[in-house]
Amino acid sequence: MINPIPIFSRDSRYWLIRRTSRLLVPGTSPVGFTDFWLGDQFCSLAFSLTHLYTMGCAYSHHWDGVFTNCGSTTHWITLAFLATPYASRLVQSVRRYYDSGLPTHLVNARKYFSSIVTYVTYYTWKSRGAPHDKTFAVWLAFATISSIYTSLWDLLMDWSFLQRHSTHRFLRSELIYSNNPFIYYFAIITNVMIRFIWVINIPVGGLNPRVRAVIVAGLEMLRRFQWNFYRLENEQIGNTDQYRATREVPLPYSSMHRADNEDDSDSDIEGHAEHHANGGNGAYRGDGISLHMSKILEPTDHNNDSPTVSARRD
């Protein structure tokens, strides 16, 4: 990953390192789309992050009694690894509220806080031997609240589904990936089901807890893989809608220069008309308009998402 030799997509590797490092110090800079999108990916990889400690512990014990000495539910440091991605997203949401003033970001921050509390109560319950006592009831209550919270946010905010008066029932009017809404209904059902997959940890007997953990982690990665497509689709539709709603496209030059360029623009328009009058044969080159449009279409930094569209969905 840190190989300085310009092979194996060095620019892409360094980009990932820079973006990942921003997750370790959230809130120190404005949060863009790539920042919170990458943070959500790490939230789904929380199970893998907890095993960073397990691997270190296993090597320190020379792989002797790994499951006894390095159990993920017997060391609170694994909880710290597990909660780090959610804490990073929480701080990002607070920073976005600070920058935009939109209370929606605080609602989103509470979503990540509920996830952290759920994991804390779960580790408390497991560290006591997983009895069916008050700690179990507290974990069950917070896990249910968190799953309902996150499921509704996925459908209403991240995907913009369940819109009233939509041409597609329970979806939205604009769909990019397919005219067949079946895949969207499948995504809704499976997303909600996997959000509640934690119920697999309730039975005392049955599958080994380690097998259950692998099943939960695998299904969560599949859910995030599916979530990415519809989240990016919703972002694209929102950005397109915002552009169509703009009354005037901002020009790349000040208004004081417009009068000087009016004559050039008029001559370009006349040349464009002559081009069509000749049946479209030959090449038309409008220097004035081409210059202005080339400036308008210059690549820009899209790391910062739209303050109107993405401010309400992350």
PDB file of C-alpha atoms in Angstrom:
ATOM      1  CA  MET A   1       0.000   0.000   0.000  1.00  0.00           C
ATOM      2  CA  ILE A   2       2.815   2.458   0.838  1.00  0.00           C
ATOM      3  CA  ASN A   3       5.151   1.277  -1.914  1.00  0.00           C
ATOM      4  CA  PRO A   4       6.651   4.514  -3.356  1.00  0.00           C
ATOM      5  CA  ILE A   5       7.502   2.930  -6.717  1.00  0.00           C
ATOM      6  CA  PRO A   6       5.098   4.202  -9.418  1.00  0.00           C
ATOM      7  CA  ILE A   7       3.535   0.781 -10.082  1.00  0.00           C
ATOM      8  CA  PHE A   8       0.258  -0.862  -9.138  1.00  0.00           C
ATOM      9  CA  SER A   9      -1.747   2.399  -9.291  1.00  0.00           C
ATOM     10  CA  ARG A  10       0.366   4.417  -6.863  1.00  0.00           C
ATOM     11  CA  ASP A  11      -1.876   7.504  -7.160  1.00  0.00           C
ATOM     12  CA  SER A  12      -4.949   5.450  -6.234  1.00  0.00           C
ATOM     13  CA  ARG A  13      -3.159   3.823  -3.312  1.00  0.00           C
ATOM     14  CA  TYR A  14      -1.976   7.152  -1.948  1.00  0.00           C
ATOM     15  CA  TRP A  15      -5.451   8.626  -2.420  1.00  0.00           C
ATOM     16  CA  LEU A  16      -6.902   5.819  -0.296  1.00  0.00           C
ATOM     17  CA  ILE A  17      -4.263   6.367   2.378  1.00  0.00           C
ATOM     18  CA  ARG A  18      -4.995  10.105   2.533  1.00  0.00           C
ATOM     19  CA  ARG A  19      -8.752   9.579   2.697  1.00  0.00           C
ATOM     20  CA  THR A  20      -8.443   6.863   5.323  1.00  0.00           C
ATOM     21  CA  SER A  21      -6.186   9.047   7.459  1.00  0.00           C
ATOM     22  CA  ARG A  22      -8.897  11.723   7.461  1.00  0.00           C
ATOM     23  CA  LEU A  23     -11.202   9.199   9.153  1.00  0.00           C
ATOM     24  CA  LEU A  24      -8.757   8.951  12.049  1.00  0.00           C
ATOM     25  CA  VAL A  25      -8.989  12.705  12.700  1.00  0.00           C
ATOM     26  CA  PRO A  26     -12.646  13.461  11.876  1.00  0.00           C
ATOM     27  CA  GLY A  27     -13.939  16.968  12.277  1.00  0.00           C
ATOM     28  CA  THR A  28     -10.624  18.667  11.603  1.00  0.00           C
ATOM     29  CA  SER A  29     -11.604  19.560   8.027  1.00  0.00           C
ATOM     30  CA  PRO A  30     -14.831  19.964   6.017  1.00  0.00           C
ATOM     31  CA  VAL A  31     -16.519  16.646   5.275  1.00  0.00           C
ATOM     32  CA  GLY A  32     -17.058  15.740   1.625  1.00  0.00           C
ATOM     33  CA  PHE A  33     -18.968  12.944  -0.040  1.00  0.00           C
ATOM     34  CA  THR A  34     -15.928  10.682  -0.281  1.00  0.00           C
ATOM     35  CA  ASP A  35     -15.227  11.186   3.435  1.00  0.00           C
ATOM     36  CA  PHE A  36     -18.571  10.020   4.786  1.00  0.00           C
ATOM     37  CA  TRP A  37     -19.012   7.412   2.037  1.00  0.00           C
ATOM     38  CA  LEU A  38     -15.669   5.817   2.937  1.00  0.00           C
ATOM     39  CA  GLY A  39     -16.540   6.076   6.627  1.00  0.00           C
ATOM     40  CA  ASP A  40     -19.711   4.057   6.033  1.00  0.00           C
ATOM     41  CA  GLN A  41     -17.655   1.344   4.329  1.00  0.00           C
ATOM     42  CA  PHE A  42     -15.501   1.010   7.442  1.00  0.00           C
ATOM     43  CA  CYS A  43     -18.637   0.743   9.591  1.00  0.00           C
ATOM     44  CA  SER A  44     -19.494  -2.441   7.701  1.00  0.00           C
ATOM     45  CA  LEU A  45     -15.932  -3.722   8.190  1.00  0.00           C
ATOM     46  CA  ALA A  46     -16.074  -3.305  11.961  1.00  0.00           C
ATOM     47  CA  PHE A  47     -15.953  -7.078  12.497  1.00  0.00           C
ATOM     48  CA  SER A  48     -12.679  -7.272  10.576  1.00  0.00           C
ATOM     49  CA  LEU A  49     -11.244  -4.352  12.560  1.00  0.00           C
ATOM     50  CA  THR A  50     -11.908  -6.151  15.857  1.00  0.00           C
ATOM     51  CA  HIS A  51      -9.656  -8.974  14.716  1.00  0.00           C
ATOM     52  CA  LEU A  52      -6.655  -6.669  14.518  1.00  0.00           C
ATOM     53  CA  TYR A  53      -6.390  -7.123  18.262  1.00  0.00           C
ATOM     54  CA  THR A  54      -7.110 -10.845  17.978  1.00  0.00           C
ATOM     55  CA  MET A  55      -4.219 -11.324  15.541  1.00  0.00           C
ATOM     56  CA  GLY A  56      -1.812  -9.407  17.766  1.00  0.00           C
ATOM     57  CA  CYS A  57      -2.963 -11.325  20.824  1.00  0.00           C
ATOM     58  CA  ALA A  58      -2.589 -14.648  19.020  1.00  0.00           C
ATOM     59  CA  TYR A  59       0.994 -13.898  18.021  1.00  0.00           C
ATOM     60  CA  SER A  60       1.858 -12.744  21.535  1.00  0.00           C
ATOM     61  CA  HIS A  61       0.586 -16.083  22.928  1.00  0.00           C
ATOM     62  CA  HIS A  62       2.310 -18.049  20.147  1.00  0.00           C
ATOM     63  CA  TRP A  63      -1.121 -19.237  18.968  1.00  0.00           C
ATOM     64  CA  ASP A  64      -1.661 -21.118  22.211  1.00  0.00           C
ATOM     65  CA  GLY A  65      -5.244 -20.986  23.450  1.00  0.00           C
ATOM     66  CA  VAL A  66      -6.217 -18.238  21.041  1.00  0.00           C
ATOM     67  CA  PHE A  67      -9.968 -18.498  21.577  1.00  0.00           C
ATOM     68  CA  THR A  68      -9.518 -18.622  25.347  1.00  0.00           C
ATOM     69  CA  ASN A  69      -6.963 -15.856  25.736  1.00  0.00           C
ATOM     70  CA  CYS A  70      -8.018 -13.622  22.861  1.00  0.00           C
ATOM     71  CA  GLY A  71     -11.795 -13.966  22.736  1.00  0.00           C
ATOM     72  CA  SER A  72     -13.368 -10.890  21.166  1.00  0.00           C
ATOM     73  CA  THR A  73     -15.989 -10.584  23.905  1.00  0.00           C
ATOM     74  CA  THR A  74     -13.549 -10.889  26.814  1.00  0.00           C
ATOM     75  CA  HIS A  75     -11.369  -7.867  25.983  1.00  0.00           C
ATOM     76  CA  TRP A  76     -12.771  -4.360  25.876  1.00  0.00           C
ATOM     77  CA  ILE A  77     -10.083  -3.235  23.472  1.00  0.00           C
ATOM     78  CA  THR A  78     -11.977  -5.083  20.734  1.00  0.00           C
ATOM     79  CA  LEU A  79     -14.981  -2.902  21.550  1.00  0.00           C
ATOM     80  CA  ALA A  80     -12.811   0.156  20.961  1.00  0.00           C
ATOM     81  CA  PHE A  81     -11.872  -1.134  17.497  1.00  0.00           C
ATOM     82  CA  LEU A  82     -15.521  -1.902  16.821  1.00  0.00           C
ATOM     83  CA  ALA A  83     -16.809   1.511  17.860  1.00  0.00           C
ATOM     84  CA  THR A  84     -14.101   3.583  16.132  1.00  0.00           C
ATOM     85  CA  PRO A  85     -15.772   3.743  12.671  1.00  0.00           C
ATOM     86  CA  TYR A  86     -19.099   4.746  14.215  1.00  0.00           C
ATOM     87  CA  ALA A  87     -17.449   7.361  16.413  1.00  0.00           C
ATOM     88  CA  SER A  88     -15.703   8.777  13.343  1.00  0.00           C
ATOM     89  CA  ARG A  89     -18.997   9.060  11.473  1.00  0.00           C
ATOM     90  CA  LEU A  90     -20.627  10.651  14.503  1.00  0.00           C
ATOM     91  CA  VAL A  91     -17.961  13.374  14.622  1.00  0.00           C
ATOM     92  CA  GLN A  92     -18.266  13.866  10.861  1.00  0.00           C
ATOM     93  CA  SER A  93     -22.007  14.426  11.209  1.00  0.00           C
ATOM     94  CA  VAL A  94     -21.473  16.977  13.965  1.00  0.00           C
ATOM     95  CA  ARG A  95     -18.908  18.764  11.792  1.00  0.00           C
ATOM     96  CA  ARG A  96     -21.355  18.855   8.883  1.00  0.00           C
ATOM     97  CA  TYR A  97     -23.953  20.379  11.195  1.00  0.00           C
ATOM     98  CA  TYR A  98     -21.390  22.963  12.292  1.00  0.00           C
ATOM     99  CA  ASP A  99     -20.609  23.869   8.666  1.00  0.00           C
ATOM    100  CA  SER A 100     -24.167  23.844   7.278  1.00  0.00           C
ATOM    101  CA  GLY A 101     -26.424  24.460  10.274  1.00  0.00           C
ATOM    102  CA  LEU A 102     -28.817  21.738   9.076  1.00  0.00           C
ATOM    103  CA  PRO A 103     -30.302  19.793  12.027  1.00  0.00           C
ATOM    104  CA  THR A 104     -30.578  16.711   9.794  1.00  0.00           C
ATOM    105  CA  HIS A 105     -26.921  16.016  10.477  1.00  0.00           C
ATOM    106  CA  LEU A 106     -27.559  15.872  14.218  1.00  0.00           C
ATOM    107  CA  VAL A 107     -30.289  13.314  13.575  1.00  0.00           C
ATOM    108  CA  ASN A 108     -27.739  11.318  11.619  1.00  0.00           C
ATOM    109  CA  ALA A 109     -25.211  11.679  14.440  1.00  0.00           C
ATOM    110  CA  ARG A 110     -27.719  10.187  16.872  1.00  0.00           C
ATOM    111  CA  LYS A 111     -28.016   7.190  14.557  1.00  0.00           C
ATOM    112  CA  TYR A 112     -24.317   6.402  14.969  1.00  0.00           C
ATOM    113  CA  PHE A 113     -24.512   7.085  18.692  1.00  0.00           C
ATOM    114  CA  SER A 114     -27.290   4.496  18.996  1.00  0.00           C
ATOM    115  CA  SER A 115     -25.049   1.967  17.228  1.00  0.00           C
ATOM    116  CA  ILE A 116     -22.206   2.640  19.672  1.00  0.00           C
ATOM    117  CA  VAL A 117     -24.525   2.213  22.651  1.00  0.00           C
ATOM    118  CA  THR A 118     -25.823  -1.034  21.161  1.00  0.00           C
ATOM    119  CA  TYR A 119     -22.310  -2.484  20.951  1.00  0.00           C
ATOM    120  CA  VAL A 120     -21.471  -1.329  24.481  1.00  0.00           C
ATOM    121  CA  THR A 121     -24.569  -3.013  25.924  1.00  0.00           C
ATOM    122  CA  TYR A 122     -23.873  -6.145  23.867  1.00  0.00           C
ATOM    123  CA  TYR A 123     -20.305  -6.452  25.190  1.00  0.00           C
ATOM    124  CA  THR A 124     -21.556  -5.816  28.709  1.00  0.00           C
ATOM    125  CA  TRP A 125     -24.061  -8.646  28.337  1.00  0.00           C
ATOM    126  CA  LYS A 126     -21.511 -11.054  26.832  1.00  0.00           C
ATOM    127  CA  SER A 127     -18.840 -10.226  29.428  1.00  0.00           C
ATOM    128  CA  ARG A 128     -21.287 -11.320  32.170  1.00  0.00           C
ATOM    129  CA  GLY A 129     -21.747 -14.730  30.554  1.00  0.00           C
ATOM    130  CA  ALA A 130     -24.748 -13.831  28.363  1.00  0.00           C
ATOM    131  CA  PRO A 131     -27.409 -14.342  31.047  1.00  0.00           C
ATOM    132  CA  HIS A 132     -31.036 -13.416  30.457  1.00  0.00           C
ATOM    133  CA  ASP A 133     -31.031 -10.593  32.983  1.00  0.00           C
ATOM    134  CA  LYS A 134     -31.315  -6.798  32.895  1.00  0.00           C
ATOM    135  CA  THR A 135     -28.219  -6.428  30.724  1.00  0.00           C
ATOM    136  CA  PHE A 136     -29.839  -8.667  28.118  1.00  0.00           C
ATOM    137  CA  ALA A 137     -33.031  -6.593  28.170  1.00  0.00           C
ATOM    138  CA  VAL A 138     -31.074  -3.346  27.824  1.00  0.00           C
ATOM    139  CA  TRP A 139     -29.092  -4.684  24.863  1.00  0.00           C
ATOM    140  CA  LEU A 140     -32.272  -6.003  23.243  1.00  0.00           C
ATOM    141  CA  ALA A 141     -33.989  -2.617  23.583  1.00  0.00           C
ATOM    142  CA  PHE A 142     -31.082  -0.593  22.171  1.00  0.00           C
ATOM    143  CA  ALA A 143     -30.452  -3.081  19.359  1.00  0.00           C
ATOM    144  CA  THR A 144     -34.103  -2.868  18.292  1.00  0.00           C
ATOM    145  CA  ILE A 145     -34.102   0.930  18.384  1.00  0.00           C
ATOM    146  CA  SER A 146     -30.841   1.108  16.446  1.00  0.00           C
ATOM    147  CA  SER A 147     -32.034  -1.324  13.759  1.00  0.00           C
ATOM    148  CA  ILE A 148     -35.294   0.559  13.233  1.00  0.00           C
ATOM    149  CA  TYR A 149     -33.410   3.867  13.199  1.00  0.00           C
ATOM    150  CA  THR A 150     -30.823   2.743  10.648  1.00  0.00           C
ATOM    151  CA  SER A 151     -33.360   0.946   8.445  1.00  0.00           C
ATOM    152  CA  LEU A 152     -35.548   4.022   8.163  1.00  0.00           C
ATOM    153  CA  TRP A 153     -32.531   6.202   7.436  1.00  0.00           C
ATOM    154  CA  ASP A 154     -31.418   3.822   4.678  1.00  0.00           C
ATOM    155  CA  LEU A 155     -34.789   3.865   2.979  1.00  0.00           C
ATOM    156  CA  LEU A 156     -35.876   7.476   3.510  1.00  0.00           C
ATOM    157  CA  MET A 157     -32.612   9.431   3.404  1.00  0.00           C
ATOM    158  CA  ASP A 158     -29.873   7.375   1.767  1.00  0.00           C
ATOM    159  CA  TRP A 159     -32.077   5.853  -0.942  1.00  0.00           C
ATOM    160  CA  SER A 160     -35.008   8.323  -0.971  1.00  0.00           C
ATOM    161  CA  PHE A 161     -37.532   5.477  -1.148  1.00  0.00           C
ATOM    162  CA  LEU A 162     -41.059   5.375   0.300  1.00  0.00           C
ATOM    163  CA  GLN A 163     -41.961   8.623  -1.458  1.00  0.00           C
ATOM    164  CA  ARG A 164     -45.611   9.587  -1.661  1.00  0.00           C
ATOM    165  CA  HIS A 165     -47.195   9.955  -5.090  1.00  0.00           C
ATOM    166  CA  SER A 166     -44.289   8.108  -6.706  1.00  0.00           C
ATOM    167  CA  THR A 167     -44.870   6.391 -10.044  1.00  0.00           C
ATOM    168  CA  HIS A 168     -43.233   3.296  -8.493  1.00  0.00           C
ATOM    169  CA  ARG A 169     -45.007   2.192  -5.339  1.00  0.00           C
ATOM    170  CA  PHE A 170     -42.858   2.505  -2.200  1.00  0.00           C
ATOM    171  CA  LEU A 171     -39.918   3.760  -4.301  1.00  0.00           C
ATOM    172  CA  ARG A 172     -39.231   7.036  -6.113  1.00  0.00           C
ATOM    173  CA  SER A 173     -40.277   8.207  -9.535  1.00  0.00           C
ATOM    174  CA  GLU A 174     -36.768   8.202 -11.050  1.00  0.00           C
ATOM    175  CA  LEU A 175     -34.884   4.921 -11.279  1.00  0.00           C
ATOM    176  CA  ILE A 176     -31.571   4.560 -13.082  1.00  0.00           C
ATOM    177  CA  TYR A 177     -30.526   0.952 -12.881  1.00  0.00           C
ATOM    178  CA  SER A 178     -33.626  -0.756 -14.237  1.00  0.00           C
ATOM    179  CA  ASN A 179     -37.210  -0.129 -15.274  1.00  0.00           C
ATOM    180  CA  ASN A 180     -38.110  -3.284 -13.387  1.00  0.00           C
ATOM    181  CA  PRO A 181     -38.653  -2.227  -9.752  1.00  0.00           C
ATOM    182  CA  PHE A 182     -38.311  -5.812  -8.494  1.00  0.00           C
ATOM    183  CA  ILE A 183     -34.595  -5.375  -7.704  1.00  0.00           C
ATOM    184  CA  TYR A 184     -35.425  -2.308  -5.600  1.00  0.00           C
ATOM    185  CA  TYR A 185     -38.074  -4.169  -3.597  1.00  0.00           C
ATOM    186  CA  PHE A 186     -35.580  -7.000  -3.099  1.00  0.00           C
ATOM    187  CA  ALA A 187     -33.045  -4.490  -1.794  1.00  0.00           C
ATOM    188  CA  ILE A 188     -35.548  -2.995   0.658  1.00  0.00           C
ATOM    189  CA  ILE A 189     -36.506  -6.376   2.112  1.00  0.00           C
ATOM    190  CA  THR A 190     -32.991  -7.766   2.396  1.00  0.00           C
ATOM    191  CA  ASN A 191     -31.590  -4.514   3.810  1.00  0.00           C
ATOM    192  CA  VAL A 192     -34.117  -4.480   6.648  1.00  0.00           C
ATOM    193  CA  MET A 193     -33.660  -8.186   7.338  1.00  0.00           C
ATOM    194  CA  ILE A 194     -29.877  -7.870   7.612  1.00  0.00           C
ATOM    195  CA  ARG A 195     -30.241  -4.817   9.844  1.00  0.00           C
ATOM    196  CA  PHE A 196     -31.928  -7.184  12.319  1.00  0.00           C
ATOM    197  CA  ILE A 197     -29.474 -10.065  11.839  1.00  0.00           C
ATOM    198  CA  TRP A 198     -28.211  -9.528  15.403  1.00  0.00           C
ATOM    199  CA  VAL A 199     -31.097 -11.736  16.616  1.00  0.00           C
ATOM    200  CA  ILE A 200     -28.930 -14.715  15.628  1.00  0.00           C
ATOM    201  CA  ASN A 201     -26.918 -14.059  18.812  1.00  0.00           C
ATOM    202  CA  ILE A 202     -29.905 -14.470  21.145  1.00  0.00           C
ATOM    203  CA  PRO A 203     -30.193 -18.301  21.343  1.00  0.00           C
ATOM    204  CA  VAL A 204     -27.904 -19.829  23.953  1.00  0.00           C
ATOM    205  CA  GLY A 205     -27.449 -23.140  22.123  1.00  0.00           C
ATOM    206  CA  GLY A 206     -27.146 -23.926  18.454  1.00  0.00           C
ATOM    207  CA  LEU A 207     -24.388 -22.562  16.269  1.00  0.00           C
ATOM    208  CA  ASN A 208     -21.000 -21.755  17.708  1.00  0.00           C
ATOM    209  CA  PRO A 209     -20.764 -18.014  18.523  1.00  0.00           C
ATOM    210  CA  ARG A 210     -17.752 -17.672  16.220  1.00  0.00           C
ATOM    211  CA  VAL A 211     -19.739 -19.118  13.318  1.00  0.00           C
ATOM    212  CA  ARG A 212     -22.569 -16.696  14.071  1.00  0.00           C
ATOM    213  CA  ALA A 213     -20.122 -13.793  14.055  1.00  0.00           C
ATOM    214  CA  VAL A 214     -18.806 -14.801  10.632  1.00  0.00           C
ATOM    215  CA  ILE A 215     -22.358 -15.075   9.260  1.00  0.00           C
ATOM    216  CA  VAL A 216     -23.302 -11.643  10.625  1.00  0.00           C
ATOM    217  CA  ALA A 217     -20.135 -10.024   9.255  1.00  0.00           C
ATOM    218  CA  GLY A 218     -20.541 -11.631   5.826  1.00  0.00           C
ATOM    219  CA  LEU A 219     -24.168 -10.582   5.479  1.00  0.00           C
ATOM    220  CA  GLU A 220     -23.326  -7.030   6.578  1.00  0.00           C
ATOM    221  CA  MET A 221     -20.680  -6.726   3.858  1.00  0.00           C
ATOM    222  CA  LEU A 222     -23.214  -7.960   1.285  1.00  0.00           C
ATOM    223  CA  ARG A 223     -25.749  -5.438   2.592  1.00  0.00           C
ATOM    224  CA  ARG A 224     -23.222  -2.615   2.262  1.00  0.00           C
ATOM    225  CA  PHE A 225     -22.302  -3.779  -1.248  1.00  0.00           C
ATOM    226  CA  GLN A 226     -25.969  -3.488  -2.201  1.00  0.00           C
ATOM    227  CA  TRP A 227     -26.403  -0.224  -0.314  1.00  0.00           C
ATOM    228  CA  ASN A 228     -23.594   1.420  -2.282  1.00  0.00           C
ATOM    229  CA  PHE A 229     -25.383   1.100  -5.627  1.00  0.00           C
ATOM    230  CA  TYR A 230     -28.627   2.708  -4.504  1.00  0.00           C
ATOM    231  CA  ARG A 231     -26.859   5.352  -2.423  1.00  0.00           C
ATOM    232  CA  LEU A 232     -24.786   6.482  -5.419  1.00  0.00           C
ATOM    233  CA  GLU A 233     -27.854   6.318  -7.649  1.00  0.00           C
ATOM    234  CA  ASN A 234     -29.730   8.595  -5.282  1.00  0.00           C
ATOM    235  CA  GLU A 235     -26.777  11.003  -5.142  1.00  0.00           C
ATOM    236  CA  GLN A 236     -26.625  11.179  -8.939  1.00  0.00           C
ATOM    237  CA  ILE A 237     -30.354  11.820  -9.267  1.00  0.00           C
ATOM    238  CA  GLY A 238     -30.210  14.482  -6.560  1.00  0.00           C
ATOM    239  CA  ASN A 239     -27.323  16.295  -8.230  1.00  0.00           C
ATOM    240  CA  THR A 240     -29.102  16.192 -11.581  1.00  0.00           C
ATOM    241  CA  ASP A 241     -32.299  17.550 -10.056  1.00  0.00           C
ATOM    242  CA  GLN A 242     -30.410  20.384  -8.417  1.00  0.00           C
ATOM    243  CA  TYR A 243     -28.807  21.395 -11.707  1.00  0.00           C
ATOM    244  CA  ARG A 244     -32.167  21.454 -13.484  1.00  0.00           C
ATOM    245  CA  ALA A 245     -33.580  23.613 -10.706  1.00  0.00           C
ATOM    246  CA  THR A 246     -30.870  26.234 -11.125  1.00  0.00           C
ATOM    247  CA  ARG A 247     -32.202  29.382 -12.781  1.00  0.00           C
ATOM    248  CA  GLU A 248     -28.875  30.421 -14.266  1.00  0.00           C
ATOM    249  CA  VAL A 249     -25.609  28.558 -14.730  1.00  0.00           C
ATOM    250  CA  PRO A 250     -22.827  30.603 -13.046  1.00  0.00           C
ATOM    251  CA  LEU A 251     -20.417  32.003 -15.631  1.00  0.00           C
ATOM    252  CA  PRO A 252     -16.651  31.701 -15.123  1.00  0.00           C
ATOM    253  CA  TYR A 253     -16.044  35.419 -15.582  1.00  0.00           C
ATOM    254  CA  SER A 254     -17.302  38.554 -13.880  1.00  0.00           C
ATOM    255  CA  SER A 255     -20.248  40.565 -15.182  1.00  0.00           C
ATOM    256  CA  MET A 256     -18.008  43.519 -16.096  1.00  0.00           C
ATOM    257  CA  HIS A 257     -16.571  41.468 -18.988  1.00  0.00           C
ATOM    258  CA  ARG A 258     -19.894  40.374 -20.429  1.00  0.00           C
ATOM    259  CA  ALA A 259     -20.408  43.508 -22.519  1.00  0.00           C
ATOM    260  CA  ASP A 260     -16.999  43.059 -24.126  1.00  0.00           C
ATOM    261  CA  ASN A 261     -17.865  39.536 -25.167  1.00  0.00           C
ATOM    262  CA  GLU A 262     -21.384  40.194 -26.494  1.00  0.00           C
ATOM    263  CA  ASP A 263     -20.141  40.977 -30.015  1.00  0.00           C
ATOM    264  CA  ASP A 264     -18.064  37.821 -30.116  1.00  0.00           C
ATOM    265  CA  SER A 265     -20.987  35.765 -28.868  1.00  0.00           C
ATOM    266  CA  ASP A 266     -23.324  37.266 -31.505  1.00  0.00           C
ATOM    267  CA  SER A 267     -20.881  36.450 -34.306  1.00  0.00           C
ATOM    268  CA  ASP A 268     -20.528  32.929 -32.998  1.00  0.00           C
ATOM    269  CA  ILE A 269     -24.295  32.470 -32.959  1.00  0.00           C
ATOM    270  CA  GLU A 270     -24.516  33.752 -36.550  1.00  0.00           C
ATOM    271  CA  GLY A 271     -21.780  31.321 -37.585  1.00  0.00           C
ATOM    272  CA  HIS A 272     -23.662  28.518 -35.842  1.00  0.00           C
ATOM    273  CA  ALA A 273     -26.795  29.429 -37.795  1.00  0.00           C
ATOM    274  CA  GLU A 274     -24.857  29.427 -41.089  1.00  0.00           C
ATOM    275  CA  HIS A 275     -23.448  26.047 -40.181  1.00  0.00           C
ATOM    276  CA  HIS A 276     -26.948  24.585 -39.900  1.00  0.00           C
ATOM    277  CA  ALA A 277     -28.093  26.430 -43.019  1.00  0.00           C
ATOM    278  CA  ASN A 278     -25.375  24.589 -44.962  1.00  0.00           C
ATOM    279  CA  GLY A 279     -26.776  21.273 -43.853  1.00  0.00           C
ATOM    280  CA  GLY A 280     -24.277  20.773 -41.049  1.00  0.00           C
ATOM    281  CA  ASN A 281     -21.382  20.189 -43.457  1.00  0.00           C
ATOM    282  CA  GLY A 282     -17.939  21.307 -42.408  1.00  0.00           C
ATOM    283  CA  ALA A 283     -16.613  22.103 -38.991  1.00  0.00           C
ATOM    284  CA  TYR A 284     -18.006  24.973 -37.002  1.00  0.00           C
ATOM    285  CA  ARG A 285     -15.744  26.647 -34.492  1.00  0.00           C
ATOM    286  CA  GLY A 286     -17.219  29.353 -32.276  1.00  0.00           C
ATOM    287  CA  ASP A 287     -14.204  30.705 -30.471  1.00  0.00           C
ATOM    288  CA  GLY A 288     -16.083  32.851 -27.990  1.00  0.00           C
ATOM    289  CA  ILE A 289     -18.620  30.252 -26.924  1.00  0.00           C
ATOM    290  CA  SER A 290     -16.065  27.452 -27.020  1.00  0.00           C
ATOM    291  CA  LEU A 291     -13.786  29.407 -24.715  1.00  0.00           C
ATOM    292  CA  HIS A 292     -16.536  30.112 -22.227  1.00  0.00           C
ATOM    293  CA  MET A 293     -17.903  26.546 -22.261  1.00  0.00           C
ATOM    294  CA  SER A 294     -14.437  25.069 -21.880  1.00  0.00           C
ATOM    295  CA  LYS A 295     -14.011  27.123 -18.730  1.00  0.00           C
ATOM    296  CA  ILE A 296     -17.419  26.085 -17.445  1.00  0.00           C
ATOM    297  CA  LEU A 297     -16.657  22.433 -18.064  1.00  0.00           C
ATOM    298  CA  GLU A 298     -13.195  22.519 -16.519  1.00  0.00           C
ATOM    299  CA  PRO A 299     -12.753  19.613 -14.073  1.00  0.00           C
ATOM    300  CA  THR A 300     -13.533  20.593 -10.550  1.00  0.00           C
ATOM    301  CA  ASP A 301     -12.974  18.989  -7.217  1.00  0.00           C
ATOM    302  CA  HIS A 302     -15.986  16.841  -6.478  1.00  0.00           C
ATOM    303  CA  ASN A 303     -14.784  15.727  -3.116  1.00  0.00           C
ATOM    304  CA  ASN A 304     -17.151  18.115  -1.429  1.00  0.00           C
ATOM    305  CA  ASP A 305     -20.694  17.053  -2.045  1.00  0.00           C
ATOM    306  CA  SER A 306     -23.498  19.408  -2.877  1.00  0.00           C
ATOM    307  CA  PRO A 307     -24.560  21.434   0.160  1.00  0.00           C
ATOM    308  CA  THR A 308     -28.204  21.099  -0.848  1.00  0.00           C
ATOM    309  CA  VAL A 309     -28.493  17.507  -1.940  1.00  0.00           C
ATOM    310  CA  SER A 310     -26.014  15.583   0.168  1.00  0.00           C
ATOM    311  CA  ALA A 311     -26.588  17.708   3.250  1.00  0.00           C
ATOM    312  CA  ARG A 312     -29.720  15.723   3.932  1.00  0.00           C
ATOM    313  CA  ARG A 313     -28.485  12.277   2.889  1.00  0.00           C
ATOM    314  CA  ASP A 314     -25.393  10.541   4.195  1.00  0.00           C
TER     315      ASP A 314
END
